[in-house]
Amino acid sequence: DAGVIQSPRHEVTEMGQEVTLRCKPISGHNSLFWYRQTMMRGLELLIYFNNNVPIDDSGMPEDRFSAKMPNASFSTLKIQPSEPRDSAVYFCASSILQGGGNQPQHFGDGTRLSIL
Amino acid sequence: RKEVEQDPGPFNVPEGATVAFNCTYSNSASQSFFWYRQDCRKEPKLLMSVYSSGNEDGRFTAQLNRASQYISLLIRDSKLSDSATYLCVASKAAGNKLTFGGGTRVLVKP
């Protein structure tokens, strides 16, 4: 079975450019999460969706960051304009939303983003 | 104070030895707990869920202490391949949001 699929795997771009990261969750999963990981700050939750609806975007660092989930099988995280401090590994994860307790999340391979 | 705290390590462990480490969580409303493993430059992967009664999966044993608000992970008969960062995770019942600790690095040496 296919896991969470992220693209691109690596992105190097100059500051000021728009960056779009993509994620395809596991089929049948109805929760999707975007994380950022750096050495200094560890794994940080940026935003998550339940049934394609954004539930908590309090982790989105600035207005330069935006995320969408137009359908159950696709989500994007956009940074515009990008800055060097946005350099990090960005992970997408998905899980099944059900009552009575939270389910473990399954992560994609991540996108390594470098802003020069 | 972080919601989920871990000793960053590293824990240097001789091959074949036993290693154990804890993780504390500050939100008493936390209901679900997990241990994830992350290898260098890879994504976090679920190692095991943590149940109230404690649970074992092969050489790995997880315990939950609600009164003191910590969970633990014990690795018996350590293998070189156990070298990784172990992430502790806690979450409340509603919303499906997980909170990750900063990770504990374990290095198993021959």
Short mmCIF file of N, CA and C in Angstrom, two decimals, chain B residues 31 84 95:
data_model
loop_
_atom_site.label_atom_id
_atom_site.label_comp_id
_atom_site.label_asym_id
_atom_site.label_seq_id
_atom_site.Cartn_x
_atom_site.Cartn_y
_atom_site.Cartn_z
N GLN B 31 -4.59 11.73 26.61
CA GLN B 31 -5.25 10.44 26.65
C GLN B 31 -4.52 9.36 25.86
N ALA B 84 19.02 5.46 17.09
CA ALA B 84 18.03 6.35 16.47
C ALA B 84 17.64 7.40 17.50
N GLY B 95 -9.79 16.06 18.63
CA GLY B 95 -9.09 16.84 17.62
C GLY B 95 -8.01 16.12 16.85
#
